[in-house]
XYZ file of C-alpha atoms in Angstrom:
734
model
C 0.456 56.737 -7.443
C 2.242 58.057 -10.524
C 5.397 55.883 -9.896
C 3.429 52.847 -9.960
C 2.881 53.247 -13.632
C 6.422 51.949 -14.227
C 7.692 48.380 -13.697
C 9.549 47.512 -10.642
C 12.703 46.920 -12.405
C 12.804 50.450 -13.570
C 12.746 51.810 -10.062
C 15.296 49.065 -9.029
C 17.828 50.337 -11.597
C 17.118 53.963 -10.557
C 17.718 53.070 -6.927
C 20.846 51.107 -7.768
C 22.189 53.901 -10.039
C 21.757 56.275 -7.110
C 23.357 53.855 -4.400
C 26.495 52.978 -6.396
C 27.042 56.497 -7.663
C 26.693 57.793 -4.150
C 28.850 55.364 -2.555
C 31.558 55.650 -5.232
C 31.511 59.475 -4.933
C 31.590 59.188 -1.060
C 34.488 56.744 -0.997
C 36.734 58.336 -3.532
C 35.989 62.042 -2.232
C 36.877 60.843 1.310
C 40.237 59.311 0.253
C 41.165 62.205 -1.636
C 40.264 64.826 0.874
C 42.386 62.945 3.584
C 45.163 61.944 1.165
C 44.663 58.266 2.116
C 43.804 55.096 0.296
C 40.241 53.875 0.134
C 39.615 51.845 3.228
C 36.342 50.016 2.006
C 35.201 49.759 -1.462
C 31.399 48.921 -0.882
C 29.927 49.332 -4.399
C 30.917 45.830 -5.671
C 29.449 44.218 -2.448
C 26.201 46.151 -2.840
C 25.959 44.989 -6.476
C 26.435 41.180 -5.414
C 23.399 41.175 -3.046
C 21.184 42.784 -5.870
C 22.274 40.623 -8.577
C 21.980 37.523 -6.457
C 18.523 38.310 -5.608
C 17.375 38.665 -9.337
C 17.485 36.214 -12.156
C 20.504 36.412 -14.541
C 18.145 37.483 -17.309
C 17.448 40.617 -15.397
C 21.119 41.240 -14.466
C 21.911 43.231 -17.547
C 19.697 46.295 -16.720
C 21.056 46.064 -13.042
C 24.687 45.917 -14.144
C 24.110 48.560 -16.606
C 22.647 50.845 -13.748
C 25.578 50.223 -11.495
C 28.001 50.852 -14.198
C 26.515 54.157 -15.050
C 26.314 55.205 -11.320
C 30.060 54.452 -11.094
C 30.887 56.446 -14.389
C 29.009 59.346 -13.418
C 30.660 59.650 -9.974
C 33.957 59.382 -11.603
C 33.006 62.111 -14.152
C 31.727 64.337 -11.409
C 35.318 64.065 -9.675
C 36.747 65.165 -12.984
C 38.527 61.726 -14.034
C 39.297 60.758 -17.426
C 36.286 59.268 -19.400
C 38.102 56.211 -20.828
C 39.691 55.194 -17.617
C 36.354 55.512 -15.873
C 34.619 53.379 -18.495
C 37.423 50.582 -17.936
C 37.223 50.814 -14.307
C 33.325 50.580 -14.227
C 33.552 47.397 -16.461
C 36.172 45.793 -14.185
C 34.019 46.518 -11.020
C 30.844 45.221 -12.653
C 32.705 42.179 -13.710
C 33.988 41.555 -10.054
C 30.363 41.703 -8.886
C 29.149 39.534 -11.657
C 31.596 36.743 -10.917
C 30.630 36.515 -7.267
C 26.788 36.572 -7.848
C 27.092 33.993 -10.554
C 29.183 31.619 -8.351
C 26.522 31.872 -5.484
C 23.476 31.707 -7.916
C 25.020 28.455 -9.621
C 25.308 26.805 -6.058
C 22.222 28.272 -4.511
C 19.559 29.092 -7.237
C 17.113 30.394 -4.452
C 18.303 31.798 -1.063
C 15.588 31.281 1.742
C 15.560 31.200 5.463
C 16.159 27.454 5.168
C 19.346 27.723 3.222
C 22.595 26.628 4.790
C 24.252 30.024 5.359
C 27.571 28.341 6.524
C 27.720 26.888 2.706
C 26.771 30.373 1.337
C 29.450 32.008 3.201
C 31.998 29.578 2.018
C 31.107 29.928 -1.553
C 30.921 33.599 -1.231
C 34.260 34.070 0.358
C 36.023 31.739 -2.148
C 34.317 33.508 -5.231
C 35.054 36.899 -3.585
C 38.830 36.149 -3.050
C 39.237 34.925 -6.752
C 37.204 37.783 -8.125
C 38.738 40.499 -6.196
C 42.179 39.239 -6.999
C 41.442 39.149 -10.779
C 39.495 42.537 -10.883
C 41.877 44.549 -8.722
C 44.809 43.143 -11.002
C 42.891 44.653 -14.038
C 42.012 47.843 -12.108
C 45.804 48.204 -11.127
C 46.593 47.850 -14.861
C 44.447 50.650 -15.788
C 45.721 52.975 -13.263
C 49.463 52.040 -13.148
C 50.472 49.846 -16.033
C 54.076 50.937 -15.488
C 56.370 51.099 -13.590
C 56.269 47.852 -11.726
C 56.661 49.213 -8.344
C 53.511 51.448 -8.547
C 51.569 48.590 -10.027
C 52.090 46.275 -6.969
C 51.552 49.249 -4.434
C 48.159 49.836 -6.177
C 47.216 46.239 -6.485
C 47.976 45.641 -2.696
C 45.810 48.605 -1.723
C 42.973 47.843 -4.142
C 42.782 44.357 -3.171
C 42.439 44.901 0.511
C 39.804 47.609 -0.124
C 37.679 45.404 -2.578
C 38.016 42.058 -0.646
C 37.056 43.633 2.756
C 34.279 45.732 1.183
C 33.046 42.709 -0.587
C 32.982 40.667 2.664
C 31.118 43.428 4.531
C 29.039 44.894 1.971
C 28.368 41.751 0.081
C 27.126 39.763 3.082
C 25.084 42.654 4.338
C 23.393 43.243 1.049
C 22.867 39.624 0.604
C 21.322 39.325 4.107
C 19.134 42.229 3.378
C 17.718 41.181 0.001
C 16.941 37.870 1.317
C 15.167 39.554 4.213
C 16.974 37.330 6.895
C 17.876 40.610 8.534
C 14.569 40.473 10.174
C 15.409 37.387 12.088
C 16.157 38.847 15.381
C 15.883 37.537 19.048
C 12.464 35.648 19.279
C 9.972 38.058 21.104
C 12.430 40.932 20.916
C 11.364 44.343 20.438
C 12.809 47.207 18.226
C 13.835 49.410 21.191
C 15.946 46.438 22.572
C 17.954 46.525 19.139
C 18.183 50.134 19.218
C 19.490 50.118 22.802
C 22.161 47.351 21.896
C 23.282 49.145 18.774
C 23.627 52.517 20.849
C 25.810 50.465 23.451
C 27.969 49.301 20.522
C 28.307 52.772 19.046
C 29.131 54.325 22.419
C 31.888 51.921 23.128
C 33.367 52.085 19.706
C 33.334 55.847 19.732
C 35.016 55.624 23.319
C 37.715 53.177 22.055
C 38.696 55.442 19.111
C 38.592 58.443 21.403
C 41.120 57.078 23.683
C 44.659 58.802 23.275
C 46.626 56.700 25.775
C 45.666 53.077 25.628
C 44.662 51.016 22.620
C 41.221 49.516 23.564
C 40.085 47.797 20.347
C 39.046 44.746 22.043
C 36.424 46.312 23.988
C 34.461 46.573 20.712
C 34.070 42.568 20.413
C 31.748 42.060 23.530
C 28.880 44.489 22.499
C 29.231 43.298 18.971
C 28.712 39.442 20.006
C 25.935 40.602 22.322
C 24.404 41.916 19.248
C 24.912 38.971 17.212
C 23.483 36.591 20.082
C 20.296 38.672 20.649
C 19.575 39.917 17.028
C 21.411 37.567 14.725
C 21.758 38.991 11.216
C 20.142 42.407 12.103
C 22.679 42.962 14.818
C 25.578 41.862 12.586
C 24.567 44.020 9.663
C 23.956 47.302 11.492
C 26.729 46.631 14.049
C 29.411 46.043 11.428
C 28.365 49.041 9.639
C 28.619 51.161 12.715
C 32.090 49.748 13.442
C 33.173 50.283 9.851
C 31.869 53.814 9.582
C 33.510 54.962 12.957
C 36.833 53.100 12.230
C 37.243 54.454 8.654
C 35.977 58.042 9.645
C 38.343 57.983 12.832
C 41.338 56.751 10.835
C 41.113 58.987 7.873
C 40.859 62.021 10.362
C 43.877 60.749 12.180
C 42.103 59.951 15.328
C 42.076 56.589 17.164
C 44.382 53.953 18.554
C 46.175 53.309 15.138
C 47.744 56.911 15.616
C 49.416 55.732 18.638
C 51.741 53.563 16.318
C 54.971 55.453 16.257
C 55.964 56.398 12.700
C 52.795 55.137 11.168
C 52.062 56.361 7.949
C 48.628 57.146 6.297
C 48.732 53.930 4.210
C 49.681 51.905 7.207
C 46.998 53.391 9.428
C 44.370 52.653 6.704
C 45.736 49.033 6.391
C 45.512 48.391 10.158
C 41.841 49.923 10.093
C 40.968 47.318 7.237
C 42.600 44.531 9.243
C 40.572 45.555 12.287
C 37.306 45.706 10.353
C 38.006 42.466 8.657
C 39.019 40.729 11.862
C 35.847 42.071 13.506
C 33.732 40.698 10.657
C 35.437 37.267 10.606
C 34.911 37.023 14.511
C 31.165 37.822 14.221
C 30.256 36.230 10.964
C 30.879 32.443 11.771
C 28.945 33.240 14.942
C 25.953 34.530 13.316
C 26.107 31.753 10.687
C 26.338 29.026 13.260
C 23.490 30.698 15.167
C 21.482 30.748 12.044
C 22.145 27.214 11.224
C 21.002 26.356 14.821
C 17.880 28.380 14.484
C 17.158 26.716 11.038
C 17.631 23.319 12.442
C 15.341 24.162 15.488
C 12.658 25.630 13.136
C 12.863 22.476 10.987
C 12.530 20.414 14.154
C 9.689 22.454 15.420
C 8.072 22.195 12.061
C 8.631 18.360 11.871
C 7.184 18.043 15.277
C 4.358 20.309 14.290
C 3.583 18.361 11.032
C 3.915 14.920 12.736
C 1.525 15.996 15.548
C -0.848 17.371 13.000
C -0.819 14.325 11.031
C -1.091 12.128 14.080
C -3.813 14.214 15.655
C -5.860 14.348 12.356
C -5.066 10.723 11.246
C -7.786 8.070 11.391
C -5.110 5.612 12.685
C -4.254 5.255 16.481
C -0.899 6.538 17.103
C 0.909 6.003 20.552
C 4.394 6.422 21.857
C 4.719 3.709 24.504
C 7.430 3.659 27.369
C 9.233 0.522 28.557
C 6.871 0.294 31.489
C 3.857 0.563 29.238
C 2.673 4.007 29.932
C 1.798 6.126 27.047
C 3.781 9.364 26.280
C 1.309 10.368 23.680
C -2.050 9.018 22.431
C -3.619 10.401 19.157
C -7.182 11.848 19.638
C -8.246 9.318 16.816
C -8.532 6.711 19.731
C -11.991 8.447 20.414
C -13.235 7.897 16.800
C -11.784 4.482 16.392
C -12.583 2.960 19.814
C -14.821 5.335 21.517
C -12.302 5.698 24.432
C -10.995 9.086 25.658
C -7.292 9.902 25.371
C -6.969 9.690 29.271
C -8.384 6.195 29.398
C -5.490 4.994 26.819
C -2.442 6.729 28.735
C -2.096 3.486 31.131
C -1.719 0.158 29.768
C -5.003 -1.778 28.899
C -4.332 -5.294 28.218
C -7.789 -6.067 29.458
C -9.172 -4.509 26.124
C -7.257 -7.171 23.990
C -9.374 -10.139 22.978
C -8.725 -13.112 25.407
C -7.679 -15.299 22.527
C -5.061 -12.816 21.421
C -3.527 -11.652 24.599
C -0.827 -14.143 24.969
C 0.044 -13.944 21.309
C 0.509 -9.990 21.441
C 2.213 -10.305 24.797
C 4.944 -12.513 22.881
C 5.135 -10.097 20.092
C 5.813 -7.111 22.662
C 8.365 -9.136 24.429
C 10.108 -10.203 21.200
C 10.267 -6.498 20.031
C 11.691 -5.254 23.206
C 14.431 -8.109 23.033
C 15.314 -7.965 19.353
C 14.235 -4.514 18.180
C 13.287 -3.741 14.735
C 9.769 -3.580 13.583
C 6.832 -5.901 13.868
C 3.333 -6.121 12.368
C 0.466 -7.910 14.195
C -3.256 -8.168 13.764
C -5.520 -8.695 16.682
C -8.913 -7.775 18.239
C -9.378 -4.665 20.411
C -12.546 -3.989 22.375
C -14.485 -0.917 21.542
C -16.168 1.085 24.443
C -19.381 -0.296 23.423
C -18.324 -3.891 24.031
C -17.834 -5.216 20.478
C -14.418 -5.962 19.088
C -12.641 -4.507 16.181
C -9.766 -6.051 14.216
C -6.622 -3.788 14.465
C -3.596 -4.036 12.293
C -0.694 -2.785 14.361
C 2.702 -1.557 13.231
C 5.309 -1.062 16.090
C 8.924 0.031 15.918
C 11.492 0.194 18.713
C 13.131 3.493 18.843
C 15.488 5.288 21.187
C 13.647 7.726 23.532
C 13.992 11.417 22.760
C 14.192 12.128 26.399
C 17.916 10.933 26.223
C 17.679 8.823 29.213
C 18.979 5.514 27.354
C 15.510 4.005 27.449
C 13.728 2.473 24.351
C 10.171 3.564 23.344
C 7.663 1.950 21.047
C 5.952 3.898 18.369
C 2.743 2.330 17.673
C 0.476 2.824 14.780
C -2.865 0.875 14.498
C -5.800 0.939 12.054
C -9.176 -0.549 11.924
C -9.153 -3.527 9.396
C -12.298 -5.171 10.641
C -13.812 -5.027 7.212
C -10.639 -6.349 5.522
C -10.328 -9.320 7.901
C -14.075 -10.229 7.733
C -13.702 -10.217 3.919
C -10.616 -12.425 4.170
C -12.328 -14.920 6.471
C -15.393 -14.844 4.148
C -13.041 -15.659 1.220
C -11.321 -18.367 3.271
C -14.655 -19.972 4.024
C -15.834 -19.707 0.501
C -12.565 -21.188 -0.723
C -12.994 -24.050 1.861
C -16.558 -24.501 0.716
C -15.428 -24.684 -2.906
C -12.659 -26.967 -2.144
C -15.207 -29.319 -0.196
C -17.511 -29.214 -3.135
C -14.634 -29.830 -5.692
C -13.221 -32.796 -3.428
C -16.459 -34.450 -3.357
C -17.637 -33.932 -6.804
C -17.605 -37.380 -8.583
C -15.056 -36.205 -11.221
C -11.508 -35.392 -11.357
C -11.036 -31.632 -11.451
C -7.502 -30.399 -12.340
C -5.778 -27.195 -13.384
C -2.682 -27.050 -15.724
C -0.333 -24.220 -16.280
C 1.262 -23.268 -19.678
C 4.037 -25.923 -19.145
C 1.460 -28.673 -18.640
C 2.251 -28.995 -14.913
C -0.481 -29.644 -12.282
C -1.345 -26.727 -10.064
C -4.524 -28.147 -8.503
C -6.032 -31.583 -8.294
C -9.199 -32.530 -6.163
C -9.069 -35.410 -4.011
C -11.627 -37.453 -6.145
C -8.411 -38.713 -8.056
C -7.600 -40.915 -5.212
C -10.764 -42.905 -5.967
C -9.956 -43.284 -9.509
C -6.311 -43.916 -9.790
C -5.144 -44.031 -6.226
C -2.744 -41.059 -6.618
C -2.306 -38.467 -3.872
C -3.169 -34.828 -5.205
C -0.270 -33.233 -3.125
C 2.312 -35.482 -4.938
C 0.743 -34.572 -8.381
C 1.007 -30.858 -8.034
C 4.041 -29.490 -9.874
C 4.604 -32.503 -12.053
C 3.570 -32.525 -15.616
C 0.818 -34.443 -17.199
C 3.312 -36.845 -19.103
C 5.029 -37.691 -15.757
C 1.857 -38.435 -13.941
C -0.359 -40.247 -16.823
C 2.456 -42.007 -18.538
C 3.695 -41.914 -22.101
C 1.001 -44.009 -23.656
C -1.967 -42.059 -22.068
C -0.099 -38.670 -22.648
C 0.143 -39.335 -26.356
C -3.594 -40.127 -26.576
C -4.353 -36.755 -24.764
C -1.743 -34.608 -26.419
C -3.800 -33.545 -29.476
C -6.681 -32.396 -27.200
C -4.192 -30.388 -25.016
C -2.795 -28.606 -27.959
C -6.411 -27.628 -29.109
C -7.302 -26.322 -25.588
C -4.023 -24.308 -25.082
C -4.917 -22.878 -28.569
C -8.085 -21.452 -26.960
C -10.615 -24.148 -27.864
C -12.975 -25.768 -25.653
C -12.738 -29.570 -26.209
C -14.637 -32.648 -25.019
C -13.730 -36.282 -25.875
C -13.771 -39.780 -24.464
C -10.808 -42.205 -24.008
C -9.926 -45.450 -22.150
C -7.287 -45.891 -19.601
C -6.252 -48.784 -17.336
C -5.863 -48.201 -13.564
C -5.277 -50.945 -10.907
C -6.034 -53.679 -13.327
C -9.271 -52.252 -14.517
C -10.012 -50.908 -17.942
C -11.941 -47.727 -17.499
C -13.553 -45.255 -19.900
C -13.431 -41.528 -19.297
C -15.134 -38.369 -20.646
C -12.812 -35.316 -20.392
C -13.711 -31.670 -20.917
C -10.704 -29.152 -21.415
C -11.505 -25.419 -20.922
C -8.741 -22.660 -21.470
C -8.114 -20.576 -18.440
C -7.875 -17.022 -19.431
C -6.778 -13.914 -17.474
C -8.580 -10.472 -17.188
C -7.180 -9.453 -20.532
C -8.165 -12.576 -22.342
C -4.621 -14.243 -22.584
C -4.428 -17.836 -21.771
C -2.541 -18.779 -18.753
C -3.547 -22.478 -18.497
C -6.327 -24.826 -18.618
C -8.974 -26.531 -16.531
C -9.665 -30.372 -17.004
C -12.776 -31.987 -15.843
C -12.583 -35.919 -16.128
C -15.446 -38.133 -15.352
C -15.275 -41.787 -15.309
C -18.200 -43.283 -17.542
C -17.483 -46.996 -17.313
C -20.744 -47.845 -15.653
C -22.579 -45.381 -18.247
C -21.018 -47.333 -21.199
C -21.882 -50.811 -19.607
C -25.562 -49.563 -19.091
C -25.436 -48.274 -22.706
C -24.292 -51.710 -24.030
C -26.997 -53.471 -21.913
C -29.724 -50.943 -23.071
C -28.614 -51.721 -26.697
C -28.636 -55.482 -25.974
C -32.041 -55.205 -24.520
C -33.392 -53.186 -27.495
C -32.046 -55.727 -29.872
C -32.727 -58.976 -28.027
C -35.867 -61.131 -27.434
C -36.019 -61.693 -23.846
C -37.813 -65.082 -24.082
C -35.685 -66.739 -26.447
C -32.495 -64.879 -26.290
C -32.631 -64.341 -30.118
C -32.553 -61.026 -31.794
C -35.737 -59.254 -32.035
C -37.652 -57.743 -35.001
C -35.865 -54.227 -34.566
C -32.484 -55.729 -34.943
C -33.518 -57.888 -37.785
C -34.871 -54.806 -39.499
C -31.681 -52.993 -38.876
C -29.543 -55.597 -40.280
C -31.376 -56.931 -43.337
C -30.894 -53.692 -45.346
C -27.148 -53.664 -44.740
C -27.032 -57.364 -45.591
C -28.940 -56.837 -48.931
C -26.733 -53.956 -49.843
C -23.447 -55.558 -49.149
C -24.604 -58.821 -51.058
C -25.566 -56.800 -54.013
C -22.185 -55.080 -54.110
C -20.315 -58.544 -53.809
C -22.999 -59.965 -56.264
C -23.716 -62.791 -53.677
C -27.176 -64.681 -53.311
C -29.140 -63.978 -50.050
C -31.446 -66.532 -48.373
C -34.281 -65.530 -46.160
C -36.312 -68.263 -44.221
C -39.506 -67.619 -42.364
C -40.287 -70.388 -39.679
C -43.762 -70.705 -38.179
C -44.672 -73.295 -35.357
C -47.709 -75.384 -36.493
C -50.907 -75.167 -34.492
C -48.967 -73.148 -31.760
C -52.495 -71.655 -30.525
C -53.647 -75.246 -29.798
C -50.524 -75.755 -27.762
C -51.188 -72.812 -25.704
C -54.856 -73.656 -25.331
C -53.957 -77.410 -24.394
C -50.908 -77.003 -22.322
C -51.141 -73.373 -21.083
C -48.874 -70.251 -21.932
C -46.036 -71.527 -19.851
C -45.593 -74.578 -22.018
C -45.870 -72.407 -25.034
C -43.111 -70.216 -23.732
C -41.101 -73.186 -23.215
C -41.759 -74.362 -26.870
C -40.586 -71.067 -28.071
C -37.494 -71.057 -25.960
C -36.681 -74.522 -27.134
C -37.109 -73.497 -30.875
C -34.963 -70.327 -30.345
C -32.133 -72.303 -28.745
C -32.287 -74.962 -31.723
C -32.093 -72.167 -34.228
C -29.369 -70.361 -32.420
C -27.315 -73.670 -32.490
C -27.841 -74.173 -36.304
C -26.824 -70.615 -37.552
C -23.187 -70.050 -38.449
C -21.121 -66.745 -38.020
C -22.454 -63.943 -39.914
C -26.029 -65.431 -40.370
C -29.042 -63.690 -38.584
C -31.754 -65.543 -36.649
C -34.317 -63.571 -34.928
C -37.933 -63.891 -33.420
C -40.083 -61.328 -35.373
C -43.563 -62.367 -33.986
C -45.407 -64.755 -31.431
C -44.423 -67.994 -32.961
C -42.579 -66.638 -36.211
C -38.740 -66.780 -36.615
C -36.757 -65.660 -39.359
C -33.222 -66.868 -40.642
C -31.077 -64.659 -42.894
C -27.922 -66.032 -44.582
C -25.627 -64.335 -47.146
C -23.038 -67.115 -47.295
C -25.270 -69.423 -49.576
C -23.079 -70.426 -52.731
C -25.758 -71.587 -55.095
C -29.301 -72.970 -55.437
C -28.371 -76.543 -54.259
C -26.764 -75.379 -51.154
C -29.894 -73.184 -50.483
C -32.110 -76.367 -50.910
C -29.813 -78.442 -48.541
C -30.018 -75.612 -45.836
C -33.517 -75.368 -45.978
C -34.222 -79.013 -45.836
C -31.712 -79.429 -42.985
C -33.439 -76.688 -41.058
C -36.832 -78.270 -41.469
C -35.549 -81.639 -40.325
C -33.867 -80.442 -37.083
C -36.613 -78.338 -35.945
C -38.765 -81.677 -35.479
C -38.508 -82.003 -31.842
C -40.412 -83.320 -28.659
C -40.464 -80.892 -25.665
C -40.810 -82.585 -22.284
C -43.904 -81.357 -20.430
C -44.525 -82.964 -17.183
C -44.882 -86.702 -17.561
C -45.341 -86.437 -21.305
C -43.984 -84.743 -24.422
C -45.151 -82.123 -26.754
C -44.512 -82.841 -30.342
C -43.471 -79.692 -32.383
C -43.804 -79.295 -36.167
C -42.653 -76.531 -38.387
C -43.699 -74.773 -41.497
C -41.000 -72.908 -43.502
C -41.058 -70.369 -46.269
C -37.925 -69.570 -47.851
C -36.647 -67.625 -50.756
C -33.155 -67.188 -52.344
C -32.366 -64.316 -54.576
C -29.591 -62.343 -56.247
C -28.959 -58.875 -57.427
C -30.762 -55.629 -56.292
C -33.751 -56.438 -54.132
C -35.410 -54.568 -51.410
C -36.075 -55.916 -47.729
C -39.777 -55.509 -48.474
C -39.857 -57.593 -51.523
C -37.677 -60.244 -49.804
C -39.970 -60.451 -46.891
C -42.997 -60.472 -49.371
C -41.685 -63.505 -51.141
C -40.647 -65.400 -47.974
C -44.218 -64.741 -46.614
C -45.670 -65.983 -49.814
C -43.548 -69.122 -49.629
C -44.549 -69.659 -45.964
C -48.305 -69.270 -46.912
C -47.829 -71.962 -49.655
C -46.307 -74.332 -47.258
C -49.175 -73.994 -44.834
C -51.734 -74.388 -47.778
C -49.963 -77.607 -48.586
C -50.954 -79.049 -45.206
C -48.240 -77.655 -42.876
C -45.289 -79.656 -41.652
C -43.441 -78.737 -44.785
C -41.452 -76.121 -46.326
C -41.450 -73.981 -49.634
C -38.416 -72.629 -51.345
C -38.884 -69.986 -53.953
C -35.882 -69.366 -56.142
C -35.865 -65.684 -57.665
C -34.610 -65.757 -61.359
C -31.107 -64.294 -61.676
C -32.418 -61.860 -64.053
C -34.409 -60.078 -61.374
C -37.971 -61.028 -62.277
C -40.319 -61.186 -59.467
C -42.401 -64.058 -60.969
C -41.848 -67.550 -60.055
C -43.376 -70.906 -60.678
C -44.733 -72.687 -57.518
C -45.270 -76.579 -56.720
C -45.757 -78.357 -53.369
C -44.036 -81.680 -52.462
C -44.542 -83.754 -49.582
C -42.971 -83.778 -47.041
C -41.058 -80.740 -48.603
C -40.925 -79.392 -52.037
C -38.796 -77.115 -53.949
C -40.137 -74.898 -56.636
C -37.946 -73.141 -59.268
């Protein structure tokens, strides 16, 4: 259509221009034709409804349209142009003040708005705005003398305020479309019927010439309000206002029965009647609207709750004091397989036997103390298996208003969660069992070095109880001495380093050795929140290590050191002697004719002879000297405490003499003789050279007829060449 080419605001401005101009022309023309004051000034009230609906940004064009409509009407009636402009601006200011007050308190007016509050704000703002603006209008019309000004203000204020109340509330209701709210299920012809009844009674009242029957107007008006709410009020008050103002200005109606009443007095009485009628009906319709709003909200809340309950996966029930259900949500079918009818009566048989008594106690406690409770229990599915249900119940007053208390029950299936929690608990118990039986102390410390967990193995180590250790610091539990020993490793672990170390500590009178491993405990973001400590007692391991080391370095037959130990020691002894510039003596001892002893007396006797020789050598050596068995019947003696050549000769001779022995075998004795080859040297010399020289000296002793010794003295200048000679029973060569 052609008019659709223009924006909606354009047509609204045109319509408002026509409406305000027409109302202004009608009100002013009627007053001048009957030579009476204007009874109702409806223009500003109409503007309030329009401005309240639109944002304030669009109010300029609407105000301009209303202003132009008023000015054009005044010009058609032949009024002065300047006064028409001033009066138009005052009227628009009055409408703007009321609409701004309403919009600031209620940015958007809908069917859910509290109309009692809207009416309160509108009446107060209208009273203030009408007072200020009619004061300005009176100044424009009658600035002087004072008597005419006060008369004009009184007349204009009543007309403006009454018109604002009637037209403003009517237009506000119309633009917010609440006029459509009529009696639920009502039909248009019923509204028309009741409006005709009101019109007929009102015409009859104003047609009476002998009796004032104005009170007869209120019953049909209130009937309209009760049946049709705002539609009845708006149209009904419009009918009353039109009939009242028309009849009064035509000198018809009960107000003419007042003796000596002037036209101004009749207009004032008509205004009071219209205002009282509006004040009688408006609170009633607002109260009814508020009641309808609350009922609608209640219905909406009930509908929403039922929709949520009916479509929720949780089981929702309303349970009476006797156990009967007033409501069971359809989700019981999906959750438990039962029909709603199956759950409308108490079903304690569906509760798991192990949970029945506990749940009964919970229900009794809820009934006694009120409030809310949460319980988790097992409920039987229709198929026979049980589901874990988490139930939330609240005791509330029954909506039946009979003084009873109902339970609002909400239950959800938490089977998977409960099974996961049980699995987690079982896993934790398994881990705790494993941790408590691991042969090591497992502990966790927070950032303040306090124990947060200790396994039970600590009782076997230190006798301490884990529960008494938790919450205490390491320093309090381990003591000052051990803590200072462990403190550096703690700092490294708290700094983010994984630390492994060994230490010793005494517990219950025993010196124990431990191996500890400190590992930082980090959260999901990598921040250190403590540390774990794994401490293992390794005392028996250390003892085994020492025993293995002893066995690796000791000859099992004689108890002397073996060849491995001798080879490890000889290099260090030579190196130390060279650094101190001290001489070193090495003596090789060999049992003469040892093979014939084995052949003649047996290997047991040979072993006995070896053991006796070993014990004899062990008794002869001093601290720091090394004596070892390096072969079948070969022994070696290494000394680094020989002072000079003379002491070396004396030591070798004493060694040869003492090794002459008789070993008791059965009823007889075995005579044991020795051959000794010794070498003394000073300065840098290798262990191979030293052994070679001693072996050469032993060969010389055996070549000389055995049972003797040979001592080679290495020149102090380091030459490997020596002179040799043999003496009986022993000889020394230099």
